[in-house]
Amino acid sequence: MKQTKTVLPWLSGLIFILVLSTASAGETVNDPLPAWNSGTTKQRIIDFVDGVTDSNSSTFVPVNKRIATFDNDGTLWSEKPTYFQLLFIIDRVKSMAADHPEWKTTQPFKAVLDNDMAALKAAGMHGLLELTMATHAGMTTEAFELIVKEWLATARHPTTGKAFTEMVYQPMLELLDYLRANDFKVFIVSGGGLEFMRPWTETVYGIPPDQVVGSSIETRYEVRNGKPVIVREPKIHFIDDKDTKPLAINRFIGQRPILAAGNSDGDFEMLEWTTSGDGARLGLIVHHTDAKREWAYDRESSEGRLDRGLDEADQKGWLLIDMAQDWKEIYPAVNDQ
Amino acid sequence: MKQTKTVLPWLSGLIFILVLSTASAGETVNDPLPAWNSGTTKQRIIDFVDGVTDSNSSTFVPVNKRIATFDNDGTLWSEKPTYFQLLFIIDRVKSMAADHPEWKTTQPFKAVLDNDMAALKAAGMHGLLELTMATHAGMTTEAFELIVKEWLATARHPTTGKAFTEMVYQPMLELLDYLRANDFKVFIVSGGGLEFMRPWTETVYGIPPDQVVGSSIETRYEVRNGKPVIVREPKIHFIDDKDTKPLAINRFIGQRPILAAGNSDGDFEMLEWTTSGDGARLGLIVHHTDAKREWAYDRESSEGRLDRGLDEADQKGWLLIDMAQDWKEIYPAVNDQ
């Protein structure tokens, strides 16, 4: 009896410490999205996550079905004045032009060399992919990875002067973390090139290479002097956009997401596919409304054109994220040293 | 002082319990592969895993690079008298034949209806995939998933009488678990159909749908009465075999595995690609040597033909798993009730 009594103060001290640390963990959980302003948008996201993770809720979803897919351009990072991958391509075309005199008179290369953005935009997504083929093929996958990494380390955005990987959205980084903390498996499903994204998505978004789905070119396996390589070929394998996004989700992920986020009509079918499944579903559209801190565009934009999605979001139950209204910050604070 | 003294017995009791439970956990770790006989094969696998997970080892590999890929047919489950997917197809062809009178005179369908296994085998992997297209297309992905699940629940192997999902290799199930316990991310990379495997790989192998890579057919997105579906089309999209396995690994997984396991020359390039990377690598070949408990075959077999791999395994440093010698058990014990 005596021993029990003397042990008790020690035990209650321990319990006090345990309770304290639980409480402070609890406070963090209470504001999982600090860069989001309070309001219905933030609340609906939190309510959705609470509902699918509460095993007593009628909307509970088991961990292995908690799949979330995110578009990249305009959803996780900016896409103005044009897609960042196109800015990468422009730099590549210019640095390779000496070896390709025919590019001076052939579109869409001519447009790049002439800095003719209008002609470039007119070439559209397929023009972009043609440029991708021409500038990104012929080398091994390992050589291409190095080219992408070097460009990202040195290139700067034409108007903000930031590194491109600093132009990711802080509120979306928090959303990715919040979902993962609630046992979601988070994927990128983007029209961008698979191997343009994979060298940096793990560091920047915490999304590993095998959880990145995108457009791709053909490749071939070759053994060079006993050493195998994978060579990138100038031929489109798959374009991941609009109605092919659900097909890519089916092929790469193999189950229907319960949450999908996009910003353009290129994401319409991904959101439609996601939110028409049974049970709790969430479709998110980042609406670019912030001309001051980022860019404001929707129906008339050549990048991230959002027209049908804007018309039908309400009827489909999709949540429009009003960037100007809902986001306290746009980009992560940069540690200038 | 008095309090410290009286607390001590209580504390040392606690420590004793902690030490005990650590020790018993330690014993489990000491035999992570109980269905494997002691010997060099088992030891080399354990040494490899110890080396890549020990942060003080020169062969340490960070968690996010611990990628392992496994072939399925003949590597994780049996493939005799023929590929289980082909047995599924045979059942499908027979049940659909009334609607396809032309099949009576057209190969490879005729072979199936005539139970002519020789003619069927002569059609090879491409014949198998042609049959897959014809019998597996035209329905939605969700309908196909149900067909696969129903077949697996009712069909039985022609000679063992077991359910097909009971004919997975117990030693390989342990290896999958052992790798995952050491923070490997484990993928299937198989010539089999993506959507034939995904309905059951999570339950049977603990491998979720997005970690299954395989052959696939074309699909299309369609909205039927406001409800979107993905329809399977009778056209090959990608065959995942031989030199296309590294390409599929690159496209789906996006980084080179450090461990790959196969059983046939269809896995040669996957093992070559895996083991020619820098640092510690392990290539495993399941050699079917056990005519008594499973099947014995290699160079002359139409399923799982292993010829070049057998010649070059030694020179490449790949580890041949001698099924008769190295495996204590073949299939998991079934709970007959």
XYZ file of C-alpha atoms in Angstrom:
674
model
C 0.000 0.000 0.000
C 2.775 2.348 0.987
C 4.595 1.790 -2.264
C 1.503 2.568 -4.354
C 1.009 5.872 -2.543
C 4.584 7.065 -3.067
C 4.512 6.055 -6.710
C 1.344 8.042 -7.355
C 2.877 11.578 -7.442
C 5.477 10.368 -9.908
C 2.785 8.742 -12.047
C 0.478 11.734 -11.969
C 3.436 13.911 -13.036
C 3.942 11.613 -16.002
C 0.238 11.705 -16.836
C 0.288 15.509 -16.592
C 3.123 15.633 -19.145
C 1.277 13.217 -21.446
C -1.922 15.246 -21.251
C -0.004 18.469 -21.934
C 1.660 17.081 -25.053
C -1.648 15.678 -26.290
C -3.272 19.076 -25.810
C -0.591 20.913 -27.752
C -0.848 18.350 -30.585
C -4.608 18.952 -30.481
C -4.162 22.683 -31.006
C -2.133 22.113 -34.173
C -4.856 19.828 -35.490
C -7.390 22.592 -34.836
C -5.766 24.839 -37.438
C -4.401 22.566 -40.107
C -4.665 25.267 -42.780
C -3.153 28.471 -41.349
C -2.669 30.146 -44.763
C -6.401 29.812 -45.458
C -8.735 32.557 -44.264
C -11.622 31.412 -42.092
C -14.813 31.003 -44.049
C -17.004 28.496 -45.829
C -14.284 27.256 -48.220
C -11.878 26.314 -45.444
C -14.729 24.931 -43.335
C -16.058 22.710 -46.120
C -12.609 21.206 -46.665
C -12.210 20.512 -42.940
C -15.730 19.105 -42.659
C -15.055 16.779 -45.571
C -11.813 15.482 -44.044
C -13.442 15.130 -40.602
C -16.305 13.169 -42.155
C -14.229 10.680 -44.108
C -11.799 10.046 -41.226
C -14.345 9.637 -38.406
C -15.127 5.938 -38.140
C -18.460 6.784 -36.483
C -19.504 8.988 -39.381
C -21.812 7.792 -42.158
C -19.325 9.313 -44.608
C -16.310 7.407 -43.238
C -13.857 6.160 -45.876
C -11.249 3.475 -45.060
C -7.612 4.551 -45.353
C -6.878 2.557 -48.522
C -9.662 4.392 -50.381
C -8.491 7.873 -49.384
C -7.122 8.840 -52.783
C -6.711 12.510 -53.730
C -5.602 13.817 -57.126
C -4.247 17.294 -57.861
C -3.672 19.016 -61.148
C -0.341 20.880 -61.157
C -0.261 23.977 -63.440
C -2.504 26.644 -61.904
C -3.521 24.328 -59.072
C -0.287 23.719 -57.162
C 1.922 26.343 -58.812
C 1.404 29.357 -61.076
C 1.053 29.144 -64.861
C 1.538 32.759 -65.987
C 2.701 34.386 -68.203
C 2.579 30.839 -69.569
C 3.077 27.239 -68.398
C 6.438 26.953 -66.654
C 7.243 23.907 -68.728
C 6.870 26.098 -71.811
C 9.350 28.594 -70.345
C 11.710 25.657 -69.840
C 11.143 24.614 -73.463
C 11.800 28.148 -74.710
C 15.171 28.129 -72.953
C 15.949 24.688 -74.397
C 14.971 25.658 -77.966
C 17.179 28.737 -77.799
C 20.152 26.830 -76.460
C 19.740 24.073 -79.091
C 18.921 26.364 -82.054
C 22.441 26.483 -83.474
C 22.210 22.776 -84.258
C 18.756 23.176 -85.899
C 18.830 25.891 -88.616
C 15.446 24.644 -89.908
C 13.785 25.895 -86.730
C 14.139 29.500 -87.952
C 11.367 28.911 -90.488
C 9.282 26.148 -88.886
C 6.459 26.654 -86.376
C 6.199 26.379 -83.462
C 10.017 26.704 -83.206
C 10.061 29.974 -85.120
C 7.672 31.466 -82.583
C 10.050 30.552 -79.761
C 13.125 31.976 -81.482
C 11.207 35.158 -82.413
C 9.822 35.522 -78.858
C 6.385 35.529 -80.509
C 4.172 34.507 -77.573
C 0.943 34.919 -79.561
C 2.041 32.411 -82.220
C 3.248 30.112 -79.471
C -0.062 30.221 -77.645
C -1.896 29.628 -80.927
C -0.068 26.308 -81.204
C -1.942 25.191 -78.077
C -1.354 22.126 -75.899
C -0.424 20.016 -78.913
C 2.113 22.612 -80.029
C 3.530 22.583 -76.535
C 3.842 18.826 -76.663
C 5.466 18.981 -80.104
C 8.070 21.363 -78.713
C 8.489 19.032 -75.774
C 9.172 16.112 -78.107
C 11.726 18.024 -80.139
C 13.646 19.486 -77.230
C 13.301 16.669 -74.714
C 13.951 13.558 -76.808
C 17.088 11.808 -77.986
C 18.774 11.690 -74.587
C 18.542 9.157 -71.785
C 16.065 9.609 -68.959
C 18.969 10.231 -66.590
C 20.432 12.984 -68.792
C 17.002 14.627 -69.037
C 16.559 14.574 -65.285
C 19.829 16.490 -64.907
C 18.734 19.078 -67.503
C 15.488 19.711 -65.600
C 17.257 19.974 -62.247
C 19.879 22.394 -63.594
C 17.232 24.600 -65.175
C 15.179 24.749 -61.978
C 18.279 25.619 -59.965
C 19.187 28.591 -62.182
C 16.111 29.877 -64.077
C 14.002 32.670 -62.641
C 10.432 33.724 -63.347
C 10.281 36.673 -65.806
C 8.140 38.942 -63.614
C 8.520 37.797 -60.000
C 12.222 36.924 -60.204
C 11.516 33.881 -58.044
C 12.714 30.355 -58.663
C 9.815 28.456 -60.227
C 9.654 26.001 -57.347
C 9.091 29.009 -55.034
C 5.920 29.824 -56.965
C 3.940 26.973 -55.476
C 0.859 27.862 -53.442
C 1.414 27.840 -49.690
C -2.286 27.062 -48.956
C -2.131 24.049 -51.280
C 1.102 22.799 -49.659
C -0.799 22.899 -46.357
C -3.737 21.061 -47.917
C -1.410 18.303 -49.199
C 0.112 17.959 -45.712
C -3.292 18.019 -44.054
C -4.607 15.256 -46.306
C -1.507 13.120 -45.745
C -1.793 13.649 -41.987
C -5.260 12.153 -42.398
C -3.881 9.130 -44.277
C -4.759 10.252 -47.767
C -2.513 9.084 -50.599
C -1.967 12.161 -52.721
C -1.250 12.092 -56.472
C -0.522 14.676 -59.137
C -2.550 14.206 -62.340
C -1.284 16.848 -64.741
C -1.102 17.648 -68.442
C 2.562 18.430 -67.827
C 5.322 16.014 -68.732
C 5.911 13.134 -66.330
C 9.661 13.526 -66.398
C 9.541 17.303 -66.163
C 7.694 17.017 -62.847
C 9.264 14.018 -61.172
C 12.723 15.485 -60.505
C 11.272 17.977 -58.005
C 7.774 16.985 -56.837
C 9.058 14.959 -53.893
C 11.184 17.803 -52.512
C 8.647 20.556 -53.181
C 5.284 18.817 -52.627
C 6.287 15.664 -50.756
C 4.823 13.664 -53.662
C 7.110 10.776 -54.701
C 7.759 9.962 -58.391
C 5.354 7.012 -58.495
C 2.496 9.271 -57.386
C 2.964 11.626 -60.328
C 0.752 11.033 -63.372
C 1.195 13.146 -66.504
C 1.782 13.304 -70.227
C 4.555 11.142 -71.614
C 6.585 10.433 -74.695
C 7.676 7.062 -76.038
C 10.853 5.510 -74.697
C 13.034 2.590 -75.687
C 15.341 0.280 -73.775
C 18.870 -0.003 -75.079
C 22.047 -1.632 -73.804
C 25.079 0.562 -74.574
C 28.444 -1.121 -73.987
C 26.859 -3.430 -71.463
C 25.092 -0.593 -69.632
C 21.309 -0.355 -70.059
C 19.705 3.034 -70.640
C 16.197 4.292 -71.349
C 16.153 6.636 -74.334
C 13.463 9.281 -74.799
C 11.914 9.205 -78.276
C 10.285 12.118 -80.157
C 6.836 10.564 -80.209
C 3.874 11.229 -77.952
C 2.812 8.267 -75.850
C -0.054 9.821 -73.910
C -1.528 13.275 -73.357
C -3.080 13.601 -69.921
C -5.772 16.240 -70.346
C -9.575 16.599 -70.184
C -11.300 13.224 -70.770
C -8.008 11.322 -70.663
C -7.370 12.364 -67.054
C -9.891 9.835 -65.701
C -8.330 7.235 -68.008
C -4.865 8.010 -66.620
C -6.251 7.836 -63.089
C -7.715 4.440 -63.887
C -4.501 3.188 -65.472
C -1.978 4.583 -62.994
C -3.904 4.715 -59.741
C -6.486 2.018 -60.341
C -9.197 3.426 -58.155
C -11.459 6.444 -58.194
C -10.275 9.385 -56.056
C -12.551 10.765 -53.351
C -11.050 14.250 -53.702
C -9.830 16.003 -56.837
C -8.518 19.538 -57.274
C -7.999 21.455 -60.491
C -8.287 24.958 -61.876
C -9.285 24.651 -65.525
C -11.654 22.915 -67.922
C -8.801 20.471 -68.504
C -9.700 19.161 -65.045
C -13.467 19.000 -65.659
C -13.661 15.267 -66.336
C -11.286 14.445 -63.472
C -13.598 16.284 -61.061
C -16.683 14.789 -62.700
C -15.258 11.253 -62.437
C -14.187 11.827 -58.838
C -17.345 13.394 -57.511
C -19.830 11.077 -59.219
C -18.682 8.081 -57.174
C -20.661 6.854 -54.168
C -20.190 8.323 -50.698
C -18.467 11.528 -49.650
C -16.620 13.277 -52.476
C -14.964 16.654 -52.821
C -14.224 18.550 -56.026
C -12.091 21.694 -55.697
C -11.445 24.402 -58.294
C -8.778 27.034 -57.700
C -10.299 30.206 -59.156
C -7.623 32.742 -60.077
C -9.192 35.951 -58.781
C -6.139 37.704 -57.405
C -4.653 40.144 -59.907
C -2.696 41.816 -57.153
C -0.857 38.915 -55.535
C -0.984 36.415 -58.420
C -3.058 36.653 -61.635
C -6.772 36.969 -62.338
C -8.143 34.926 -65.233
C -10.749 32.330 -66.137
C -12.996 32.093 -69.236
C -10.723 33.896 -71.691
C -7.304 32.638 -70.670
C -5.158 30.469 -72.917
C -3.595 28.912 -69.827
C -5.992 27.412 -67.332
C -9.129 28.381 -69.240
C -12.041 27.912 -66.848
C -15.404 28.299 -68.556
C -17.611 25.212 -68.384
C -16.277 24.501 -64.902
C -17.340 27.942 -63.751
C -20.816 27.451 -65.188
C -21.351 23.995 -63.721
C -19.417 24.078 -60.432
C -22.453 24.965 -58.388
C -24.724 22.363 -59.907
C -22.010 19.709 -59.547
C -21.384 20.672 -55.919
C -17.762 21.606 -56.599
C -16.106 24.083 -54.275
C -14.653 27.186 -55.921
C -11.589 28.442 -54.097
C -11.551 32.222 -54.429
C -7.839 32.915 -54.324
C -8.171 36.597 -53.353
C -10.748 35.834 -50.671
C -9.722 32.466 -49.287
C -5.942 32.601 -49.247
C -4.052 34.550 -46.600
C -0.768 33.947 -48.413
C -0.009 32.871 -51.968
C 3.612 31.693 -52.052
C 5.706 30.283 -49.193
C 7.830 32.806 -47.320
C 11.330 32.566 -48.758
C 14.299 32.426 -46.463
C 16.461 35.171 -48.057
C 19.991 34.803 -46.829
C 15.522 9.719 -1.280
C 12.992 7.414 0.295
C 10.652 7.953 -2.617
C 13.336 7.199 -5.196
C 14.103 3.940 -3.458
C 10.496 2.773 -3.338
C 9.949 3.772 -6.950
C 12.946 1.771 -8.103
C 11.407 -1.738 -7.847
C 8.401 -0.515 -9.771
C 10.639 1.079 -12.411
C 12.892 -1.939 -12.723
C 9.774 -4.079 -13.162
C 8.731 -1.792 -15.992
C 12.184 -1.919 -17.522
C 12.144 -5.715 -17.235
C 8.868 -5.845 -19.171
C 10.219 -3.442 -21.794
C 13.389 -5.489 -22.212
C 11.340 -8.670 -22.486
C 9.096 -7.293 -25.209
C 12.104 -5.898 -27.076
C 13.751 -9.293 -26.902
C 10.704 -11.083 -28.260
C 10.399 -8.496 -31.053
C 14.104 -9.104 -31.683
C 13.520 -12.813 -32.123
C 10.874 -12.178 -34.783
C 13.278 -9.876 -36.601
C 15.897 -12.627 -36.459
C 13.665 -14.908 -38.505
C 11.698 -12.694 -40.886
C 11.413 -15.508 -43.431
C 10.246 -18.636 -41.583
C 9.101 -20.466 -44.742
C 12.611 -20.190 -46.180
C 15.156 -22.892 -45.341
C 18.411 -21.657 -43.841
C 21.152 -21.355 -46.427
C 22.937 -18.937 -48.718
C 19.799 -17.800 -50.566
C 17.981 -16.716 -47.423
C 21.179 -15.249 -45.983
C 21.929 -13.176 -49.081
C 18.439 -11.679 -48.987
C 18.770 -10.820 -45.302
C 22.285 -9.424 -45.781
C 21.023 -7.214 -48.604
C 18.160 -5.829 -46.520
C 20.430 -5.340 -43.490
C 22.923 -3.468 -45.668
C 20.482 -1.049 -47.286
C 18.672 -0.278 -44.021
C 21.718 0.246 -41.771
C 22.538 3.949 -41.847
C 26.123 3.169 -40.851
C 26.589 0.823 -43.797
C 28.291 1.891 -47.025
C 25.374 0.267 -48.862
C 22.669 2.255 -46.999
C 19.731 3.392 -49.164
C 17.324 6.120 -47.977
C 13.706 5.046 -47.493
C 12.358 6.896 -50.539
C 14.717 4.957 -52.820
C 13.800 1.531 -51.455
C 11.783 0.402 -54.461
C 11.217 -3.298 -55.127
C 9.455 -4.761 -58.173
C 8.018 -8.256 -58.466
C 6.805 -10.128 -61.488
C 3.540 -11.966 -60.756
C 3.022 -15.164 -62.823
C 5.517 -17.769 -61.640
C 7.091 -15.328 -59.183
C 4.289 -14.600 -56.700
C 1.818 -17.300 -57.748
C 1.873 -20.418 -59.938
C 1.478 -20.381 -63.711
C 0.793 -24.051 -64.565
C -0.803 -25.768 -66.425
C -0.952 -22.294 -67.949
C -1.232 -18.625 -66.877
C -4.181 -18.250 -64.518
C -5.393 -15.294 -66.534
C -5.618 -17.637 -69.514
C -7.757 -20.053 -67.478
C -9.986 -17.087 -66.656
C -10.143 -16.223 -70.358
C -11.019 -19.810 -71.279
C -13.968 -19.697 -68.895
C -15.034 -16.323 -70.313
C -14.791 -17.469 -73.950
C -16.911 -20.525 -73.201
C -19.562 -18.518 -71.385
C -19.685 -15.904 -74.189
C -19.477 -18.338 -77.139
C -23.221 -18.510 -77.817
C -23.140 -14.830 -78.815
C -20.096 -15.332 -81.079
C -20.712 -18.169 -83.587
C -17.665 -17.016 -85.597
C -15.375 -18.126 -82.764
C -15.969 -21.781 -83.716
C -13.751 -21.344 -86.782
C -11.386 -18.538 -85.764
C -8.131 -18.936 -83.822
C -7.286 -18.501 -81.043
C -10.980 -18.793 -80.018
C -11.390 -22.165 -81.731
C -8.539 -23.549 -79.636
C -10.296 -22.488 -76.459
C -13.658 -23.979 -77.452
C -11.945 -27.210 -78.592
C -9.868 -27.401 -75.380
C -6.848 -27.527 -77.686
C -4.097 -26.379 -75.300
C -1.331 -26.944 -77.885
C -2.941 -24.548 -80.370
C -3.579 -22.093 -77.551
C 0.037 -22.147 -76.419
C 1.170 -21.709 -80.025
C -0.670 -18.375 -80.056
C 1.805 -17.143 -77.421
C 1.658 -13.970 -75.331
C 0.157 -11.985 -78.194
C -2.563 -14.597 -78.685
C -3.256 -14.411 -74.981
C -3.636 -10.670 -75.219
C -5.888 -10.951 -78.272
C -8.168 -13.249 -76.289
C -8.010 -10.777 -73.432
C -9.171 -7.963 -75.707
C -12.074 -9.962 -77.111
C -13.350 -11.260 -73.805
C -12.523 -8.319 -71.562
C -13.602 -5.310 -73.621
C -16.923 -3.612 -74.218
C -17.904 -3.330 -70.573
C -17.137 -0.668 -68.005
C -14.144 -0.985 -65.690
C -16.515 -1.493 -62.779
C -18.369 -4.345 -64.509
C -15.056 -6.005 -65.349
C -13.875 -5.777 -61.753
C -16.992 -7.663 -60.657
C -16.428 -10.373 -63.288
C -12.857 -10.926 -62.039
C -13.930 -11.030 -58.401
C -16.754 -13.494 -59.085
C -14.459 -15.789 -61.049
C -11.816 -15.790 -58.309
C -14.452 -16.548 -55.686
C -15.750 -19.610 -57.535
C -13.124 -20.988 -59.955
C -10.773 -23.757 -58.845
C -7.404 -24.838 -60.172
C -7.726 -27.904 -62.481
C -5.182 -30.080 -60.652
C -4.847 -28.762 -57.070
C -8.517 -27.887 -56.597
C -7.415 -24.753 -54.769
C -8.731 -21.258 -55.297
C -6.202 -19.426 -57.486
C -5.473 -16.855 -54.811
C -4.463 -19.744 -52.519
C -1.726 -20.664 -54.998
C 0.491 -17.755 -54.068
C 3.911 -18.578 -52.641
C 4.112 -18.366 -48.865
C 7.877 -17.592 -48.923
C 7.254 -14.681 -51.289
C 4.406 -13.337 -49.125
C 6.917 -13.298 -46.272
C 9.487 -11.550 -48.445
C 6.940 -8.845 -49.376
C 6.135 -8.324 -45.683
C 9.807 -8.339 -44.721
C 10.634 -5.684 -47.317
C 7.690 -3.500 -46.258
C 8.707 -3.862 -42.607
C 12.025 -2.396 -43.766
C 10.289 0.539 -45.463
C 10.464 -0.749 -49.015
C 7.703 0.291 -51.393
C 6.754 -2.890 -53.236
C 5.317 -2.987 -56.768
C 4.093 -5.689 -59.113
C 5.441 -5.369 -62.667
C 3.742 -8.115 -64.644
C 2.835 -9.074 -68.198
C -0.633 -9.814 -66.833
C -3.534 -7.429 -67.286
C -3.650 -4.433 -64.956
C -7.339 -4.814 -64.264
C -7.156 -8.577 -63.894
C -4.688 -8.145 -61.015
C -5.905 -5.059 -59.201
C -9.160 -6.476 -57.802
C -7.230 -8.868 -55.528
C -3.567 -7.835 -55.114
C -4.266 -5.676 -52.075
C -6.067 -8.440 -50.175
C -3.698 -11.228 -51.191
C -0.300 -9.487 -51.392
C -0.929 -6.234 -49.512
C -0.084 -4.379 -52.734
C -2.539 -1.536 -53.451
C -3.899 -0.881 -56.976
C -1.569 2.042 -57.687
C 1.448 -0.183 -57.050
C 0.419 -2.669 -59.727
C 1.981 -2.235 -63.184
C 0.934 -4.484 -66.045
C -0.375 -4.804 -69.572
C -3.376 -2.711 -70.492
C -5.972 -2.119 -73.157
C -7.336 1.180 -74.415
C -10.190 2.793 -72.543
C -12.537 5.667 -73.222
C -14.432 8.086 -71.010
C -18.148 8.320 -71.582
C -21.037 10.010 -69.796
C -24.142 7.801 -69.847
C -27.332 9.509 -68.700
C -25.290 11.938 -66.647
C -23.197 9.186 -65.066
C -19.570 8.927 -66.220
C -18.082 5.502 -66.934
C -14.775 4.202 -68.265
C -15.315 1.719 -71.082
C -12.759 -0.958 -71.947
C -11.920 -1.038 -75.655
C -10.686 -4.052 -77.684
C -7.300 -2.528 -78.497
C -3.958 -3.082 -76.836
C -2.532 -0.038 -75.122
C 0.688 -1.504 -73.713
C 2.243 -4.932 -73.291
C 4.447 -5.098 -70.225
C 7.015 -7.778 -71.058
C 10.763 -8.144 -71.617
C 12.341 -4.817 -72.691
C 9.130 -2.891 -72.026
C 9.215 -3.760 -68.304
C 11.950 -1.189 -67.612
C 9.951 1.317 -69.681
C 6.840 0.621 -67.600
C 8.901 0.949 -64.423
C 10.157 4.298 -65.648
C 6.682 5.486 -66.632
C 4.693 4.227 -63.632
C 7.244 4.224 -60.822
C 9.643 6.888 -62.050
C 12.740 5.567 -60.369
C 14.945 2.536 -60.712
C 14.234 -0.299 -58.243
C 17.009 -1.571 -55.994
C 15.470 -5.056 -55.878
C 13.675 -6.948 -58.623
C 12.320 -10.482 -58.633
C 11.187 -12.548 -61.588
C 11.188 -16.105 -62.842
C 11.464 -15.982 -66.629
C 13.294 -14.377 -69.518
C 10.368 -11.945 -69.642
C 11.931 -10.479 -66.500
C 15.497 -10.365 -67.857
C 15.555 -6.666 -68.730
C 13.778 -5.697 -65.485
C 16.517 -7.436 -63.497
C 19.218 -6.037 -65.782
C 17.869 -2.481 -65.412
C 17.531 -2.883 -61.648
C 20.905 -4.415 -60.895
C 22.979 -2.176 -63.165
C 22.228 0.899 -61.058
C 24.761 2.254 -58.581
C 25.003 0.963 -55.013
C 23.538 -2.190 -53.506
C 21.174 -4.063 -55.816
C 19.493 -7.437 -55.678
C 18.144 -9.479 -58.586
C 16.129 -12.591 -57.692
C 15.005 -15.401 -59.978
C 12.515 -17.988 -58.747
C 13.740 -21.226 -60.335
C 10.931 -23.784 -60.567
C 12.755 -26.949 -59.478
C 10.052 -28.623 -57.435
C 8.123 -31.168 -59.503
C 6.743 -32.712 -56.337
C 5.239 -29.726 -54.513
C 4.790 -27.352 -57.479
C 6.182 -27.754 -61.037
C 9.689 -28.127 -62.430
C 10.447 -26.224 -65.640
C 12.799 -23.682 -67.163
C 14.394 -23.612 -70.648
C 11.687 -25.532 -72.527
C 8.535 -24.197 -70.900
C 5.968 -22.111 -72.774
C 5.047 -20.388 -69.508
C 7.876 -18.796 -67.596
C 10.579 -19.878 -70.051
C 13.913 -19.323 -68.310
C 16.861 -19.794 -70.631
C 19.052 -16.714 -71.032
C 18.422 -15.832 -67.390
C 19.722 -19.243 -66.321
C 22.845 -18.827 -68.449
C 23.647 -15.321 -67.277
C 22.387 -15.222 -63.670
C 25.778 -16.055 -62.229
C 27.700 -13.540 -64.293
C 25.093 -10.847 -63.508
C 25.206 -11.638 -59.796
C 21.511 -12.568 -59.703
C 20.362 -14.926 -56.998
C 18.630 -18.088 -58.170
C 15.995 -19.245 -55.714
C 15.915 -23.036 -55.858
C 12.297 -23.693 -54.983
C 12.824 -27.346 -53.928
C 15.890 -26.498 -51.861
C 15.138 -23.034 -50.462
C 11.440 -23.154 -49.652
C 10.114 -24.962 -46.594
C 6.536 -24.437 -47.764
C 5.080 -23.516 -51.135
C 1.507 -22.319 -50.552
C 0.014 -20.767 -47.410
C -1.680 -23.188 -45.038
C -5.414 -23.018 -45.760
C -7.849 -22.759 -42.924
C -10.293 -25.510 -43.952
C -13.512 -25.041 -42.079
